[in-house]
Short mmCIF file of C-alpha atoms in Angstrom, two decimals:
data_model
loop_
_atom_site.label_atom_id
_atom_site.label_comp_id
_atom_site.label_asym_id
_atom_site.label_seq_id
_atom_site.Cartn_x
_atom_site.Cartn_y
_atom_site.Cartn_z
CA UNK A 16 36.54 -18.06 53.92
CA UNK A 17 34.21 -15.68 52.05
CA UNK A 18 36.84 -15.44 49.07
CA UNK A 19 35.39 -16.14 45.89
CA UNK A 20 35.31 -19.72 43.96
CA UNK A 21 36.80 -19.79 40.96
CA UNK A 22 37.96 -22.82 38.80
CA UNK A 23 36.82 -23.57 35.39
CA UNK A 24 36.38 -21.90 32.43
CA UNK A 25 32.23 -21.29 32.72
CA UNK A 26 33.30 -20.42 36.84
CA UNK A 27 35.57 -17.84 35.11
CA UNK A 28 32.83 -16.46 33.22
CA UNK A 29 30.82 -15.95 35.80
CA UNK A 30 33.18 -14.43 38.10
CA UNK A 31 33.85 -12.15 35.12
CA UNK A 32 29.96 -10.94 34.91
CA UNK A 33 30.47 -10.12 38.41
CA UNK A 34 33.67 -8.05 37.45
CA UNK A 35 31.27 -5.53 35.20
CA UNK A 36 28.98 -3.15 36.38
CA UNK A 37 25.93 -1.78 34.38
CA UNK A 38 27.34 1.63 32.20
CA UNK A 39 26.13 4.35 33.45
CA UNK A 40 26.35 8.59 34.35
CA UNK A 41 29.04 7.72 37.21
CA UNK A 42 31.75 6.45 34.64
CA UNK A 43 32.40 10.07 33.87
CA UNK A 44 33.65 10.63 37.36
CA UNK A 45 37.28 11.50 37.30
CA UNK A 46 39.20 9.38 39.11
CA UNK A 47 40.66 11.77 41.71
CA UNK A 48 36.87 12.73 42.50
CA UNK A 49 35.16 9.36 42.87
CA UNK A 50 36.45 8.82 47.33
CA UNK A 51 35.89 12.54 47.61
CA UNK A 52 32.34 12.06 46.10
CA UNK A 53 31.56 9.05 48.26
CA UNK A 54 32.18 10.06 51.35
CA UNK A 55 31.10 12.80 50.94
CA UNK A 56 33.97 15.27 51.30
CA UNK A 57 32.95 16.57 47.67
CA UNK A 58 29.43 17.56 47.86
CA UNK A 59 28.62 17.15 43.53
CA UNK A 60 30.57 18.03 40.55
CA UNK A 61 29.38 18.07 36.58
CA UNK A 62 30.49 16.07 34.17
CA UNK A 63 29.63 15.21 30.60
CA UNK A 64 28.48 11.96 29.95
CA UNK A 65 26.59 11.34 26.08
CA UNK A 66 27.48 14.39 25.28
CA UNK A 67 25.24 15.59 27.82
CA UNK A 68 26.46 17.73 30.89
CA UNK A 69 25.17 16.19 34.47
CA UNK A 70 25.59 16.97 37.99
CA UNK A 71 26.84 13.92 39.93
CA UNK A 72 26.76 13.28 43.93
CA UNK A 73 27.63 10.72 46.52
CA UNK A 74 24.83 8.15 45.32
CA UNK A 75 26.62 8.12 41.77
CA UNK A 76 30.22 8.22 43.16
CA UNK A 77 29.32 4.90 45.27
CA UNK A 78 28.68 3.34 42.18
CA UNK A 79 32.04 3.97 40.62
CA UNK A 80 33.86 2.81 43.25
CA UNK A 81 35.01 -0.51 41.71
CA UNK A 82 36.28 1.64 39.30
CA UNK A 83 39.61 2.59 41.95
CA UNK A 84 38.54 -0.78 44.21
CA UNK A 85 42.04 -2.47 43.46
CA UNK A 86 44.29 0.59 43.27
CA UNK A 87 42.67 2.18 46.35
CA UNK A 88 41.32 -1.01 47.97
CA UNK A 89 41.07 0.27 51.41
CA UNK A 90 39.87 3.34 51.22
CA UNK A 91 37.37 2.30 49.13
CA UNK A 92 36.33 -0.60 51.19
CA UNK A 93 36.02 1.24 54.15
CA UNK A 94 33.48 4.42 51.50
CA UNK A 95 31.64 0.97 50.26
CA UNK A 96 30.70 -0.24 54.23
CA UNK A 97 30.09 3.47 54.88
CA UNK A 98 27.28 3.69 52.06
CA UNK A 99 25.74 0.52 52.82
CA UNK A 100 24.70 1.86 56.50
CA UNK A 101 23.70 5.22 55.01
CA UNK A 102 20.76 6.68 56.07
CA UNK A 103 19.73 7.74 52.95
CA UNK A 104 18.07 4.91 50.46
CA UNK A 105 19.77 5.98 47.27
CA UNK A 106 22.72 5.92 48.99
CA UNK A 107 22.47 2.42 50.52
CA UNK A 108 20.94 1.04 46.79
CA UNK A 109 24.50 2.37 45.10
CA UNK A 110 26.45 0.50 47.59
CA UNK A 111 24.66 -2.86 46.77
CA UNK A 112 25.56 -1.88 43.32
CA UNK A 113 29.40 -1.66 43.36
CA UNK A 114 29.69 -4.05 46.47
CA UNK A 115 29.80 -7.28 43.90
CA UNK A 116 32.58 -6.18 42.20
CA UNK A 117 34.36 -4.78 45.37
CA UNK A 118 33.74 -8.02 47.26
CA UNK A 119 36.67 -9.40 45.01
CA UNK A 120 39.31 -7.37 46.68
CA UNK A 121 37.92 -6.55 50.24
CA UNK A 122 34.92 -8.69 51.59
CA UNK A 123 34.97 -7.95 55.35
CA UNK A 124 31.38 -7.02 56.55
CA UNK A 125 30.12 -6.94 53.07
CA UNK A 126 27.99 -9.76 53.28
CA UNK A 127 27.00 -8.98 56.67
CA UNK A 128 25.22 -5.79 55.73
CA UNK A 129 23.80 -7.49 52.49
CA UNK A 130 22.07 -10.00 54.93
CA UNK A 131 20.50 -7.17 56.77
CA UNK A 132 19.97 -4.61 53.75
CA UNK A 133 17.59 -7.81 52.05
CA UNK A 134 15.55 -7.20 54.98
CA UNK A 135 15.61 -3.17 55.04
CA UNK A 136 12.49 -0.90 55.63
CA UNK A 137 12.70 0.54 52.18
CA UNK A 138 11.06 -1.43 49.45
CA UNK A 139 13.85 -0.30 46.58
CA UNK A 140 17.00 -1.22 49.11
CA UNK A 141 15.38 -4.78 49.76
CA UNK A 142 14.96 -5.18 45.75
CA UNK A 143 18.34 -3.69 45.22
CA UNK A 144 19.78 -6.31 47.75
CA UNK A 145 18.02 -9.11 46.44
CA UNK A 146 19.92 -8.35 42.79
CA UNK A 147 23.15 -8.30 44.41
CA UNK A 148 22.22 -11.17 46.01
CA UNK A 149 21.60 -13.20 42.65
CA UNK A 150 25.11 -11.96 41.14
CA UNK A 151 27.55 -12.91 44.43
CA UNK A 152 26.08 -16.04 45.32
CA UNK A 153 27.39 -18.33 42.33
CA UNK A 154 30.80 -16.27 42.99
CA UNK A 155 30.77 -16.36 46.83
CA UNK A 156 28.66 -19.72 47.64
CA UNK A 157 30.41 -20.09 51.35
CA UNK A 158 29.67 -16.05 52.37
CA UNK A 159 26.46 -16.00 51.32
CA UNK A 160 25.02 -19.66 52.20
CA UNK A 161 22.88 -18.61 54.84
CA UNK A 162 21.37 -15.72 53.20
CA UNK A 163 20.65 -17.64 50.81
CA UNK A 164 19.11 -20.39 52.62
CA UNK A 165 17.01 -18.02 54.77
CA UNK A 166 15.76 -16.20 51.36
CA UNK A 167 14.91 -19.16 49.47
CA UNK A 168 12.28 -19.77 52.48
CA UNK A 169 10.93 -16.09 52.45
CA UNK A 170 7.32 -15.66 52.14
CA UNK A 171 7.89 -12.65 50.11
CA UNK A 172 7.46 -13.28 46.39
CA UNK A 173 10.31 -10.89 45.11
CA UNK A 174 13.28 -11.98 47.60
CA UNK A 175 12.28 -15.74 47.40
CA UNK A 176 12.23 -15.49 43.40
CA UNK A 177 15.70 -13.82 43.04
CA UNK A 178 17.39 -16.59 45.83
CA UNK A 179 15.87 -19.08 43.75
CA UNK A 180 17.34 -17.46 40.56
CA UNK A 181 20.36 -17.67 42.51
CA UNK A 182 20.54 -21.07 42.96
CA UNK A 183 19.56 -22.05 39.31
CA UNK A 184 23.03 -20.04 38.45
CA UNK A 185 25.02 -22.16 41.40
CA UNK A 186 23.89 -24.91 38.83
CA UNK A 187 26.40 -24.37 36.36
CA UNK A 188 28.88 -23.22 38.98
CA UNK A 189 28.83 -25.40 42.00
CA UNK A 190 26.20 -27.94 41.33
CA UNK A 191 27.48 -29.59 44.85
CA UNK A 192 26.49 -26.13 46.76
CA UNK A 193 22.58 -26.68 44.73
CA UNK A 194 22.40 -30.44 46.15
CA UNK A 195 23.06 -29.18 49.81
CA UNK A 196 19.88 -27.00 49.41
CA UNK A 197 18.17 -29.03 47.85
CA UNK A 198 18.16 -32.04 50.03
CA UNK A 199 16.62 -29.27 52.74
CA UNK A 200 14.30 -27.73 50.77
CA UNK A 201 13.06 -31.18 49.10
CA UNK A 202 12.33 -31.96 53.05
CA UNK A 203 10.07 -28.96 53.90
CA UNK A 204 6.53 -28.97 55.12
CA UNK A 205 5.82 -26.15 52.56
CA UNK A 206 4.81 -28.24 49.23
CA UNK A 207 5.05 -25.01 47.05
CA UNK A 208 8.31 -24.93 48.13
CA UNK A 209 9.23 -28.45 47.40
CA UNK A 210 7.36 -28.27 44.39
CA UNK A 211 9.49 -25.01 43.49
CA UNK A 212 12.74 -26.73 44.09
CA UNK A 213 11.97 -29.49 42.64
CA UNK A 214 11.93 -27.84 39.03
CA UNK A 215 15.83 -27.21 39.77
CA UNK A 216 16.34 -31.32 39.57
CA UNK A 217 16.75 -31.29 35.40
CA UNK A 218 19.44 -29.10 35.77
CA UNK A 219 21.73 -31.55 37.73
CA UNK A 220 23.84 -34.62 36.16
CA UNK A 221 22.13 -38.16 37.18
CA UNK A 222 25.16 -38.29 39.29
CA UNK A 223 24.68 -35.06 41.38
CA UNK A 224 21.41 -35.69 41.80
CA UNK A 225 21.41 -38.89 43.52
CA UNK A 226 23.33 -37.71 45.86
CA UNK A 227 20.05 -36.13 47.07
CA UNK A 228 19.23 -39.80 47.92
CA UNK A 229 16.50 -40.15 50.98
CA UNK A 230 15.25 -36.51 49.93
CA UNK A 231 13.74 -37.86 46.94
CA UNK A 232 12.27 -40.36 47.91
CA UNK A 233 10.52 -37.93 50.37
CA UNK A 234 9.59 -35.53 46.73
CA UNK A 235 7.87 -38.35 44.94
CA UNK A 236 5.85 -39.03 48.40
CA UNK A 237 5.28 -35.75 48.97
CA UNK A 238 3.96 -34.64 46.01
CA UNK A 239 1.40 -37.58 45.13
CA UNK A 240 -1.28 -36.19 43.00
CA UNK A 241 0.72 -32.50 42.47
CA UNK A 242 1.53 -31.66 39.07
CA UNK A 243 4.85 -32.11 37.73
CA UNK A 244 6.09 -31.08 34.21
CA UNK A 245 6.93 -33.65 31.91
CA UNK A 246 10.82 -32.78 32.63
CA UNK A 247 10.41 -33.12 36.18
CA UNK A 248 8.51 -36.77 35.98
CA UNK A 249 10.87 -37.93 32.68
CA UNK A 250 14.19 -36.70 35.54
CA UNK A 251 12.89 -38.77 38.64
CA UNK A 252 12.06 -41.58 36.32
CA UNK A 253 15.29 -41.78 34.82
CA UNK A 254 16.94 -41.90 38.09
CA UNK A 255 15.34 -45.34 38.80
CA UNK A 256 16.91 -46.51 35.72
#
């Protein structure tokens, strides 16, 4: 569906993080100014933030959008999708910002242009996407499944890191979501990338984790003569037991 999940309390917690964007410059914005601001009918305006006066624009008015998301969810929807096709960078990075928090009330296309934006010619967009990436994905496991399967694989150190710190977070969330990937990614040619998953294993119950069943079996063949930590070997020994 793309909604979020939410039961429990630490699911609730979670959720919550997602609800709170980083302080910043752009919580000065009045209210009435922050849709004027970013879309651009409002060109800048100053306001006084520590004491100190600044000049704001569109890139800092994206960013307080989940400040009027539920009160003005459609018009600020439709200012959010606007900023994350952009052509301007800055622009694009404060849309991945807010768009968490707005996914909560409006998530059409959202995770569509996050899927592209994680592969986006400018180096800070891509980092900026893979961030987002690691705060919706224990909140919106179904939306953002295939971006996250596709970024776990990447061969580029940054984006593969932060779907992988993704996935430790689904751990405490939706530990059934982690065992789905895993009993792929235990299966893959790549042995760093086996050997990388693997390290996720202590984090699972006894219970969740043989679920993973045949996959396994194909780790402890697959990795004869690798090095595992002592958490990793004392886990698949304990599973035997």
């Amino acid at each position: 569906t793309g909604r979020p999940l939410v039961t429990g309390r630490r699911r609730r917690r979670v959720v919550d993080d997602a609800y709170r964007t980083g302080p910043g410059v752009w919580d000065a914005i009045s209210l009435p100014d922050v849709l004027p601001l970013a879309t651009g009918e409002l060109q800048a305006c100053e306001v006084e933030w520590g004491g100190q006066p600044y000049l704001v624009s569109r890139p800092d008015a994206v960013r307080a959008l989940p400040r009027i998301s539920r009160k003005r969810e459609v018009e600020t929807h439709q200012a959010l999708v606007a900023a994350l096709s952009d052509m301007k960078p800055e622009v694009r990075v404060a849309g991945l910002f807010a768009l968490p928090y707005c996914a909560l009330n409006q998530v059409e296309d959202l995770f569509e242009h996050l899927h592209e934006l994680l592969e986006d010619v400018d180096s800070s967009v891509r980092k900026a996407a893979s961030n987002c990436l690691t705060i919706v994905a224990p909140v919106f496991p179904s939306a953002t499944e295939e971006t996250l399967r596709r970024e776990l694989r990447s061969s580029v150190s940054i984006r593969s890191k932060a779907a992988f710190k993704a996935l430790r977070e689904l751990c405490q969330v939706w530990p059934v979501v982690v065992v789905v990937h895993l009993d792929e990614l235990l299966r893959e040619d790549d042995v760093p990338l086996r050997t990388e998953a693997s390290k996720l294993l202590p984090r699972l119950s006894k219970a969740q984790a043989t679920e993973l069943g045949a996959a396994l079996d194909a780790l402890e063949e697959t990795l004869v003569g690798a090095t595992l930590d002592d958490t990793r070997k004392d886990f698949l020994a304990g599973l035997k037991k």
